[in-house]
Coordinates of C-alpha atoms and ligand atoms in Angstrom, one line a residue:
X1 CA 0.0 0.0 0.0
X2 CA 0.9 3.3 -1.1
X3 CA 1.5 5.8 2.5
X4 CA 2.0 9.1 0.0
X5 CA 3.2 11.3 -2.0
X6 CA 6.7 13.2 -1.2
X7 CA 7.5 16.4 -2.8
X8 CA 10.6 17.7 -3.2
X9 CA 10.9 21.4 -3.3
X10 CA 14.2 23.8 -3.2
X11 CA 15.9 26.6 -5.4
X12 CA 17.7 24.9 -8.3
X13 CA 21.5 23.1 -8.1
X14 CA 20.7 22.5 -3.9
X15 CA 20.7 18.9 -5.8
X16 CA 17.1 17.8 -6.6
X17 CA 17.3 15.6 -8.7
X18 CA 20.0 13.6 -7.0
X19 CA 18.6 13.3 -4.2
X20 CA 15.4 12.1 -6.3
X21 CA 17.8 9.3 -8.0
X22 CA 18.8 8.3 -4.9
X23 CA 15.6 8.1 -3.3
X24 CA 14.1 6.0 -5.9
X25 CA 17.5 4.0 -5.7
X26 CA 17.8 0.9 -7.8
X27 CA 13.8 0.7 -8.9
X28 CA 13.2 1.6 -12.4
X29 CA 10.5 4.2 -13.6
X30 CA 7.5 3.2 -12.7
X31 CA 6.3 2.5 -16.1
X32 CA 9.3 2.2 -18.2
X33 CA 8.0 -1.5 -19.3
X34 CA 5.5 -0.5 -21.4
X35 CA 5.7 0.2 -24.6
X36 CA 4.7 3.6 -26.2
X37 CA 5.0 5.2 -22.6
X38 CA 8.0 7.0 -22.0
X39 CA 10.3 7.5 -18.6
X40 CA 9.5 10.4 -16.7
X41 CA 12.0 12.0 -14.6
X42 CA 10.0 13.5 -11.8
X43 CA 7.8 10.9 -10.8
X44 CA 8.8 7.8 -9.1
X45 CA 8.2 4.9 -6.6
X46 CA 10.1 4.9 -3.1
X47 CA 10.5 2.5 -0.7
X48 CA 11.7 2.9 3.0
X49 CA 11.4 0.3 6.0
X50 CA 7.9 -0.8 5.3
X51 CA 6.6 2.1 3.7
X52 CA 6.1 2.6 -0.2
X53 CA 5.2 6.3 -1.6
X54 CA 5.6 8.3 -4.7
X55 CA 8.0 10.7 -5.0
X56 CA 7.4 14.4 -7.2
X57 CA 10.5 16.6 -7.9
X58 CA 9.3 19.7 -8.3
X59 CA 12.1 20.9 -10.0
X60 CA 11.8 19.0 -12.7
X61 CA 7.8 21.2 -13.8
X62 CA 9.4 24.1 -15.2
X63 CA 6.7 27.3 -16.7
X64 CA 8.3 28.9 -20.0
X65 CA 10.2 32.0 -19.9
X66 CA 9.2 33.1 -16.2
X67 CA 10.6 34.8 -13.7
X68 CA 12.5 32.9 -10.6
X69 CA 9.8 33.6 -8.3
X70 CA 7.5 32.6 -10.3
X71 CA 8.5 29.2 -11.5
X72 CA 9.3 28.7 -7.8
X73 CA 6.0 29.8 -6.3
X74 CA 4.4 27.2 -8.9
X75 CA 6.7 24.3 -7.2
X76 CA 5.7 25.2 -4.0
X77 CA 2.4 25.8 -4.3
X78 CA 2.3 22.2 -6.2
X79 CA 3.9 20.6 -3.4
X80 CA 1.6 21.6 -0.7
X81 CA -1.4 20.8 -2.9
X82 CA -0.5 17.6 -4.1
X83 CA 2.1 16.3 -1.2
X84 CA 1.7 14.4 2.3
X85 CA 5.2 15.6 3.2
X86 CA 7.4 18.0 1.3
X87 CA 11.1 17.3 1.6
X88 CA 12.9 21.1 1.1
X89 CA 16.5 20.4 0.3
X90 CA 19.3 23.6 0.5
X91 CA 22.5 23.5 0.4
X92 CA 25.2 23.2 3.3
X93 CA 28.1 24.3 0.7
X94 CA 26.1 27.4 -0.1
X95 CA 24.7 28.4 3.7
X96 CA 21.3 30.1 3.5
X97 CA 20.3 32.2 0.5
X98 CA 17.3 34.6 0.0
X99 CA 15.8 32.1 -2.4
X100 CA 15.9 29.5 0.7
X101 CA 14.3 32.0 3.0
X102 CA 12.1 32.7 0.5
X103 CA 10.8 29.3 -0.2
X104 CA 10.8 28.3 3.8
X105 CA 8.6 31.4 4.0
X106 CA 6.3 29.7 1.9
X107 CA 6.6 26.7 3.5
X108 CA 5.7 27.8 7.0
X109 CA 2.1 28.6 5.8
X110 CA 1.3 25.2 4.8
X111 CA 0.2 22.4 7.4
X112 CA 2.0 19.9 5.5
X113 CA 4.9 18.0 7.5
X114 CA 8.4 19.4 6.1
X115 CA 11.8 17.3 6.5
X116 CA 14.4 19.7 5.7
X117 CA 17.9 18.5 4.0
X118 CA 21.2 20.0 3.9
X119 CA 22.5 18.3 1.5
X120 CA 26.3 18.9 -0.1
X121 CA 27.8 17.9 3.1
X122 CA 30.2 15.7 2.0
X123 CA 32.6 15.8 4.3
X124 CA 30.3 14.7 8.1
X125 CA 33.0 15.9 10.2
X126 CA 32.2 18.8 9.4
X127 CA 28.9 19.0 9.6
X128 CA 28.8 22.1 11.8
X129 CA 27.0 24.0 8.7
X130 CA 24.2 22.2 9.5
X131 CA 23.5 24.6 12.5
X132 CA 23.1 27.9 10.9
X133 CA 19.7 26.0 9.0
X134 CA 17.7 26.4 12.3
X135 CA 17.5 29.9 11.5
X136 CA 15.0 29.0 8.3
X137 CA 12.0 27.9 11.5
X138 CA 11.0 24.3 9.7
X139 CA 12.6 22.1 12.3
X140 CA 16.0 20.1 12.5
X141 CA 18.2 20.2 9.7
X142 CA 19.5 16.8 8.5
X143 CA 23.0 16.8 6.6
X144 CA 23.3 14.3 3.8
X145 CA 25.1 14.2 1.0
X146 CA 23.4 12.9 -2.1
X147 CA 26.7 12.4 -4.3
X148 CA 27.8 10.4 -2.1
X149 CA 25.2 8.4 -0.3
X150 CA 26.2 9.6 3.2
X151 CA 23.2 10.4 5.9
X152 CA 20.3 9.4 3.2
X153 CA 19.4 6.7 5.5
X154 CA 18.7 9.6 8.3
X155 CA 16.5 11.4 6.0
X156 CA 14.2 8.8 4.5
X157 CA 14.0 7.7 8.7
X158 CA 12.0 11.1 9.2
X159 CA 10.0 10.6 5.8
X160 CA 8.7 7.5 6.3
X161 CA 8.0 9.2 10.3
X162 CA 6.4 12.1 8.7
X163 CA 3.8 10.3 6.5
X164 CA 0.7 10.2 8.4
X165 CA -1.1 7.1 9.5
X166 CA -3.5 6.0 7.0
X167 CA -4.3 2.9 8.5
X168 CA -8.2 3.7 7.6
X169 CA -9.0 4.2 3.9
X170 CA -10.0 7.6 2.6
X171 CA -13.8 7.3 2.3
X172 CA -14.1 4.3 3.8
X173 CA -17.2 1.7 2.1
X174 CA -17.4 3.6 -0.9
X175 CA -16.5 3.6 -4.6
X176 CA -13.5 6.1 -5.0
X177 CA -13.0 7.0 -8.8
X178 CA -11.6 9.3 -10.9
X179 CA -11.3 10.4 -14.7
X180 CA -8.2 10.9 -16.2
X181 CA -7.2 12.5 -19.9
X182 CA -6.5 14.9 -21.7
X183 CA -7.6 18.4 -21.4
X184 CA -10.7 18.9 -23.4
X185 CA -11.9 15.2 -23.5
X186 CA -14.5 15.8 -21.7
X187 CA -13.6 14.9 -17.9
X188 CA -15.7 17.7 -16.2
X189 CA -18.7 17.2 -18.7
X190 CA -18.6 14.0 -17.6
X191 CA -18.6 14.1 -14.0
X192 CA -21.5 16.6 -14.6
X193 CA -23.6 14.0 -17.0
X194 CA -22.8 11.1 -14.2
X195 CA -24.3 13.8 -11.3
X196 CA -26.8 15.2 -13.1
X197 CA -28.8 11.4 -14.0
X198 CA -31.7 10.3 -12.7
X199 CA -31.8 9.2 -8.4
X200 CA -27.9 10.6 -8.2
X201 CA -27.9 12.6 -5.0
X202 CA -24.7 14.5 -4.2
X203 CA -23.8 14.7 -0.4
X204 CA -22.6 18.1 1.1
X205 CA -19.3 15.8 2.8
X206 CA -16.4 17.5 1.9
X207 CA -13.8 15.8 1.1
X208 CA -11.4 15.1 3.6
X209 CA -7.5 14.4 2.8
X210 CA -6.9 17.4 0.9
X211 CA -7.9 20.8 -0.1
X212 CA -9.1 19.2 -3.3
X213 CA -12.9 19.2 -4.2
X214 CA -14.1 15.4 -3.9
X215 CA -17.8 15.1 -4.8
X216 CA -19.3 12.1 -2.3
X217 CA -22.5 11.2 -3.7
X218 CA -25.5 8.2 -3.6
X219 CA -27.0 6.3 -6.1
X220 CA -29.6 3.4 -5.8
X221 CA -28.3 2.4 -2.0
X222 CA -24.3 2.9 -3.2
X223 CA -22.2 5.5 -2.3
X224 CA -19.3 6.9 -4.6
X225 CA -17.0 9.5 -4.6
X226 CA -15.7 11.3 -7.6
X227 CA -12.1 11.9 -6.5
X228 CA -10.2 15.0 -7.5
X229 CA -12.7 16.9 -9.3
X230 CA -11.1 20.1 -8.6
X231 CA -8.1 19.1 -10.9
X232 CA -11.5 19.2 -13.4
X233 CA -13.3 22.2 -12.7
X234 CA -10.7 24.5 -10.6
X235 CA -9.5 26.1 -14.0
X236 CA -7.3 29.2 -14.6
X237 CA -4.1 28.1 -13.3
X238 CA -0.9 29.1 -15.0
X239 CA 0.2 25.9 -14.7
X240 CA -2.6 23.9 -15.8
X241 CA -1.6 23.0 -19.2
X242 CA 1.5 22.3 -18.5
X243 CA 1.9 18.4 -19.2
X244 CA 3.8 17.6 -16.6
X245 CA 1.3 18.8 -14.1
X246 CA -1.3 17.5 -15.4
X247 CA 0.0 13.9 -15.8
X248 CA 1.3 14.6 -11.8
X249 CA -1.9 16.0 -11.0
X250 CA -3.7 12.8 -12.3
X251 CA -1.3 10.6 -10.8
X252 CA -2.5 12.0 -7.3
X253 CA -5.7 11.1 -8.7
X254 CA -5.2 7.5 -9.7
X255 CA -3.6 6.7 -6.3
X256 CA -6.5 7.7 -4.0
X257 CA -9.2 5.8 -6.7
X258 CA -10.5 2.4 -6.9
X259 CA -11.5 2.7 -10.6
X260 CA -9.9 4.9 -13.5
X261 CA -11.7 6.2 -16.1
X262 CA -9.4 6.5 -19.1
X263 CA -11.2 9.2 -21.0
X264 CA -10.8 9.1 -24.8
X265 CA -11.7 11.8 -27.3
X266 CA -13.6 10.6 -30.1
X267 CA -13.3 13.3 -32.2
X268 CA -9.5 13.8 -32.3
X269 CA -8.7 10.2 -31.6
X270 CA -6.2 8.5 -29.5
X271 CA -2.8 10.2 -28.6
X272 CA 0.3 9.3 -27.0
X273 CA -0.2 11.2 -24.2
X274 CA -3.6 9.1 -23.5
X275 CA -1.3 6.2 -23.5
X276 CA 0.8 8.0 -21.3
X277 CA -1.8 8.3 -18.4
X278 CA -3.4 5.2 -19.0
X279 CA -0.2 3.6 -18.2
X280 CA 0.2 4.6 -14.6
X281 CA -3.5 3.4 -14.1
X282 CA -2.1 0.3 -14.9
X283 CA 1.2 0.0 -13.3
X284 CA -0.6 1.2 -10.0
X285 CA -2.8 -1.8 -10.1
X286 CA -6.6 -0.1 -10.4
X287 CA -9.5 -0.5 -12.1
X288 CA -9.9 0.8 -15.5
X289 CA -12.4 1.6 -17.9
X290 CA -11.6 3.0 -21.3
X291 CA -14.3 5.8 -21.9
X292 CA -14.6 6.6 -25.8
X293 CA -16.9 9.8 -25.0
X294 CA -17.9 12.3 -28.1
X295 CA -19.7 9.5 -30.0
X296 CA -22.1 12.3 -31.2
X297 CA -18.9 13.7 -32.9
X298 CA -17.8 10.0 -35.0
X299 CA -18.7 9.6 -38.3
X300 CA -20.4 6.3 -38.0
X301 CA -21.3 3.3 -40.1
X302 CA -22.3 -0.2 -38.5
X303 CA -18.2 -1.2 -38.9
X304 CA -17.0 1.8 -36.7
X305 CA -17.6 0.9 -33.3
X306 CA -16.1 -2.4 -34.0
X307 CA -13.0 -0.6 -35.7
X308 CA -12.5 1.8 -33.0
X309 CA -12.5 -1.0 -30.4
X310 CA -10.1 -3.1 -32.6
X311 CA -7.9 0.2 -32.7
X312 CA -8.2 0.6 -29.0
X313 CA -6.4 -2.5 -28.2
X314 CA -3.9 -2.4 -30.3
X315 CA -2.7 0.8 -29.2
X316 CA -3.1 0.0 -25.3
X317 CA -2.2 -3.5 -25.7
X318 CA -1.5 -3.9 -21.7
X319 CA -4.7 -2.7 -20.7
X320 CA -6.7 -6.1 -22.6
X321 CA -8.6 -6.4 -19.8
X322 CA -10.1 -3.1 -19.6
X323 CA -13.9 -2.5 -20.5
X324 CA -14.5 0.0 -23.3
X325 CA -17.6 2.1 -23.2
X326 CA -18.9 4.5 -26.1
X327 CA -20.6 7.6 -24.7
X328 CA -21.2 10.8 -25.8
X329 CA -21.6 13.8 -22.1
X330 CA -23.0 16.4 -24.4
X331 CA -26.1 14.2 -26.1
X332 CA -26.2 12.3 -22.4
X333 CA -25.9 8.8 -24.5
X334 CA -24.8 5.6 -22.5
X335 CA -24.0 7.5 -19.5
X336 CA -26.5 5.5 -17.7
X337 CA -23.8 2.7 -18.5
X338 CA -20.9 4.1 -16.4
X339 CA -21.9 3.7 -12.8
X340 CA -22.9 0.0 -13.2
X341 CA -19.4 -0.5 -15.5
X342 CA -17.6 1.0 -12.6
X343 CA -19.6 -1.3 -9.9
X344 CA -18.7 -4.5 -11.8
X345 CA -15.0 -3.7 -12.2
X346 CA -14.9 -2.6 -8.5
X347 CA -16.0 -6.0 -7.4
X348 CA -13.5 -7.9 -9.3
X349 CA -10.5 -5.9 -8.5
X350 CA -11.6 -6.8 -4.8
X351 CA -12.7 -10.8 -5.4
X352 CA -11.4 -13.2 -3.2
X353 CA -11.4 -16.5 -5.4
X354 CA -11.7 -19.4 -2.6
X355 CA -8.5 -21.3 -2.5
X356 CA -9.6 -24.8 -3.6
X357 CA -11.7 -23.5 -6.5
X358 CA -8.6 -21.6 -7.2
X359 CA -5.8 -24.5 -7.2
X360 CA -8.7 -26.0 -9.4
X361 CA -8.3 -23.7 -12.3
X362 CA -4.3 -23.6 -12.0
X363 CA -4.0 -27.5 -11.9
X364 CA -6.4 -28.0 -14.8
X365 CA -4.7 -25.4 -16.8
X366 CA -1.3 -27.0 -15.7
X367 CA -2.6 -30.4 -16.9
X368 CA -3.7 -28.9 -20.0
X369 CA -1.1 -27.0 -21.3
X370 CA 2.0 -28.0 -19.3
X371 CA 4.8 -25.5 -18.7
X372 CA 7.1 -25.8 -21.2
X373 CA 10.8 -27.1 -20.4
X374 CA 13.8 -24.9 -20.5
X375 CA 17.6 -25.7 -20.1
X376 CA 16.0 -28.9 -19.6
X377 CA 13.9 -28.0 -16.4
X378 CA 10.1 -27.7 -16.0
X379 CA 8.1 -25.8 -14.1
X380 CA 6.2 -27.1 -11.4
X381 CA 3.2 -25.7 -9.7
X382 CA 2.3 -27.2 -6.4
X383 CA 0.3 -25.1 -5.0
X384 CA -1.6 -21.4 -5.8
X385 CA -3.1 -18.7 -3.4
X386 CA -5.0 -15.9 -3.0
X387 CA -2.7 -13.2 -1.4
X388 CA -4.1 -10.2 -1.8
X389 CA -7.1 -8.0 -3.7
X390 CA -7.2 -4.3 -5.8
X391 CA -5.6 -6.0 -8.1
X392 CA -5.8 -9.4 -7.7
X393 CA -2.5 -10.9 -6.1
X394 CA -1.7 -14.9 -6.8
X395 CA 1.4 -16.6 -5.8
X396 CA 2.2 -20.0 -6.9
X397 CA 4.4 -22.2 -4.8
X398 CA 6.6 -23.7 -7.6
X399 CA 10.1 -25.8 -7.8
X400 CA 11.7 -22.6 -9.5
X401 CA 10.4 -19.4 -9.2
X402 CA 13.0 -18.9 -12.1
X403 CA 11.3 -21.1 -15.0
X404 CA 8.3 -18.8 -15.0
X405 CA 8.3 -17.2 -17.9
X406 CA 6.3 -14.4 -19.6
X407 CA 4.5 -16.3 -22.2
X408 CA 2.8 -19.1 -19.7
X409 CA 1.7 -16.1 -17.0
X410 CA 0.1 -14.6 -19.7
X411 CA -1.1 -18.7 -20.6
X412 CA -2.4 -18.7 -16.9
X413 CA -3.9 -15.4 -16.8
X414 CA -5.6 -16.8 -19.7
X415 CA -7.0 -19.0 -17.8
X416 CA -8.1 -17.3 -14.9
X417 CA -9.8 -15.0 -17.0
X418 CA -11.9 -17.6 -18.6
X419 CA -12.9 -18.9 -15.2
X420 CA -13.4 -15.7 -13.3
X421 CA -13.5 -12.7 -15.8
X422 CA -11.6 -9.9 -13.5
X423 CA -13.0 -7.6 -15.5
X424 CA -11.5 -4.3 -15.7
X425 CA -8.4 -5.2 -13.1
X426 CA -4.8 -6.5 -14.0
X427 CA -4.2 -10.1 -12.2
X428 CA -0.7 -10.3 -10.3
X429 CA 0.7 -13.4 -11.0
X430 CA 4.1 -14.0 -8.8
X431 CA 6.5 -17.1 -8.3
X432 CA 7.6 -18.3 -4.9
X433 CA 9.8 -21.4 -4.1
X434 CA 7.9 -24.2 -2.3
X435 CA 10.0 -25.3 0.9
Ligands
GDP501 P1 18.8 20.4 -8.7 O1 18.9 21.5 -9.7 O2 18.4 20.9 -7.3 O3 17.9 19.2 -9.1 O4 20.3 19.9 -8.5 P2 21.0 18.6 -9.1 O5 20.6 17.3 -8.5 O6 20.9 18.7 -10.6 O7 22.5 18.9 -8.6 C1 23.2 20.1 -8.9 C2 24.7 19.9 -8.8 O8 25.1 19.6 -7.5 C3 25.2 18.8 -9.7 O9 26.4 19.2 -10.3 C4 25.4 17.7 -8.7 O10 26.4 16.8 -9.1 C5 25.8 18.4 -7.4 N1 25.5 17.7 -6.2 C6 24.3 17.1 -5.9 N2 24.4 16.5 -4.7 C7 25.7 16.8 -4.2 C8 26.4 16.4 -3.0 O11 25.9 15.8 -2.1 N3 27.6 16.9 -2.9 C9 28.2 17.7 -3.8 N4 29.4 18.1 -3.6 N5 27.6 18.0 -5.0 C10 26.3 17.6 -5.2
GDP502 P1 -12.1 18.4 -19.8 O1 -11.0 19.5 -20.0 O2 -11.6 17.1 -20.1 O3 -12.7 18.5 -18.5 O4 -13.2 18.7 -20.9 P2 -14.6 19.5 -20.8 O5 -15.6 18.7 -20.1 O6 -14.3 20.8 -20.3 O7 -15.0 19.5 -22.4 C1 -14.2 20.1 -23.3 C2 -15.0 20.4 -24.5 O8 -15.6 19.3 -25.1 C3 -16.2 21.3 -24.2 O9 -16.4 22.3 -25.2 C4 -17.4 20.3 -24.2 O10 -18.6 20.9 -24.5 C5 -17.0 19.3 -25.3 N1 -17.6 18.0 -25.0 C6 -17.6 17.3 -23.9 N2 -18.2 16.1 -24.0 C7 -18.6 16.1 -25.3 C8 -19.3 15.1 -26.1 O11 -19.7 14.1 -25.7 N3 -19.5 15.4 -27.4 C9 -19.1 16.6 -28.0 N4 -19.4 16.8 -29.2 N5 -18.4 17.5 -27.3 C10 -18.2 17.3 -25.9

């Protein structure tokens, strides 16, 4: 489980970026195994102790042309929207600058936990510098140096200590979703269609977590919540259409939501950038619905829905499982179809599948189609469980966790598939020696 989102904030060469590499460590980018989606430098998955989180630098979202203060305002005011704990990193070779007051100035007006790095100090005997950092008010300074991996350890200690406890789920019993695309797909229009139907009643609950605009609401005895709908509607922001923002913005989005919406324009067509998004949805595990929404604005024939849907899966190959729904927000077509879409793929991404039935399917399917031998080995499955949900965890107790290969997960996905559907959710699939 996911504990956050860390922001790193700071006036440029305090060393960012390397302290971002060195947070992120070994892992790779969180979606660099998919095809068509390309590495992105200021996002990334940590991991500290027990606790996982993303990672923003905010260094790295960057306004055209702008002034210092400007650009740095924007990082800032990012971070204390979109972060559980901002790390603010300065630099001990440098001492305090105006730009550093300036920022911790900033700082001190948000309620957000703040872990404050002086990094550059390579040399820990003489870590002294450190001292002169109380002056900036945020708390005790930490030395580390990022080049070289000395007093990182320290720092990601207070992180992980900062992130706070979310041992109960935001919105607890309900549906938590979100729509994610482009700008100008038709996300708000949306929302607005999904509210605006028949027996939808919108609660006054505010949402809780952050400053964002969640919009709880009821529907035949179920309660949802749009997540993140100010990302939507809260327009006029200099830095709204800036892509990296956006993509971070709906990144926040995807990790506080049970099911994604992966909204589609039908009158421009698919882009890269849809692929882009649709990717993290993915990699993070959630449910996810393709939405094709302008179908008033397609030139049709009888062949074109089936075209479009052929086109759709070829371009998001990895998302196979993923139910694709053909609506239109402004001509209010199919929209009727969303709520019970998001309902089914819910449920699956949470199934348990009893154990026994379970082994059932993986021994037939291992009877049927047996594992192919390599360097004269052969898999062997003894056993198959159940170890988590949202998405669908299975480990299989095997001789060799190392003669599992691609091509016969994808044989056994298959197969679960056939036998349970999952609908909308990726299946985990991973290998563990029997002893
Ligand atoms: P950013 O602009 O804040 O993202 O800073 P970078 O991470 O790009 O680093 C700026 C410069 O500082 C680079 O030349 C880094 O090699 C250097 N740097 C980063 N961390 C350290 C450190 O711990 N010690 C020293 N001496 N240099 C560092
Ligand atoms: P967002 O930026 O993704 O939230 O997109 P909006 O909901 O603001 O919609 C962008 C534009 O697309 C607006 O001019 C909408 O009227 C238009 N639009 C939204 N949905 C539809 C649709 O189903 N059909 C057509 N033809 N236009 C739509």
């Amino acid at each position: 489980m996911i504990s956050g989102i860390l922001a790193i904030v700071g006036r440029p060469n305090v060393g960012k970026s390397t302290i971002f590499n060195r947070i992120i460590g070994e892992r790779k980018s969180i979606v660099e195994d998919i095809p068509g989606v390309t590495r992105d430098r200021i996002y990334g998955k940590a991991e500290w102790l027990t606790k996982e989180f993303r990672v923003i630098d905010t260094g790295g979202i960057q306004l055209a042309d702008q002034p210092f203060r400007d650009e740095i305002n924007m990082q800032v005011e990012i971070a204390i929207d979109e972060a559980d704990v901002i790390l603010f990193v300065v630099s001990g070779k440098d001492g305090i600058t105006m730009d550093d007051e300036y920022i911790a100035r900033l700082l001190q007006k948000s309620r957000k936990p703040i872990v404050l790095a002086v990094n550059k100090v390579d040399d820990f005997s003489q870590n002294d510098a450190i001292y002169e950092f109380y002056n900036l008010g945020l708390g005790d300074p930490i030395a580390v140096s990022a080049a070289h991996g000395i007093g990182t350890g320290d720092m990601l200690d207070e992180i992980v200590k900062a992130f706070p406890d979310k041992q109960q789920k935001e919105y607890e019993g309900m549906t938590r979703f979100c729509l994610i695309g482009r700008p100008n797909v038709g996300k708000s229009s949306l929302v607005n269609a999904i509210l605006n139907q028949e027996r939808v009643i919108v609660s006054d609950i505010e949402g809780t977590t952050r400053d964002a605009i969640d919009t709880p609401f009821k529907r035949e005895g179920k309660d949802y919540v749009v997540i993140d709908t100010a990302g939507i509607r809260k327009k006029g922001k200099v830095y709204e259409n800036i892509e990296k923002y956006s993509v971070l913005r709906a990144m926040a989005a995807i990790e506080r939501s049970d099911v994604v919406l992966v909204v589609i324009d039908g009158e421009t067509g698919i882009r890269d950038q849809d692929k882009h998004v649709a990717g993290y949805a993915h990699e993070a595990g959630k449910g996810v619905i393709i939405v094709y929404n302008k179908w008033d604005a397609v030139d049709k024939d009888e062949q074109t829905m089936q075209k479009i849907e052929k086109e759709i899966r070829a371009q998001f190959l990895y998302l196979s499982y993923a139910p694709i729904l053909f609506v239109s927000a402004l001509k209010k077509q199919r929209i009727h179809t969303l709520l019970p879409a998001i309902d089914e793929v819910h449920d699956y991404s949470v199934l348990r599948i009893q154990t026994n039935v379970l082994n059932e399917v993986i021994m037939d399917a291992q009877l049927m189609t047996p594992p192919p031998t390599h360097k004269g080995k052969r898999l062997k499955i003894y056993y198959a469980s159940q170890v988590s949900v949202a998405p669908p965890t299975i480990v299989l107790f095997v001789n060799d966790p190392e003669l599992l290969h691609f091509s016969y997960k994808r044989y056994l996905e298959n197969c679960l598939r056939d036998a349970f559907a999952f609908t909308g959710t990726t299946i985990r699939i991973l290998a563990r020696e029997r002893n």
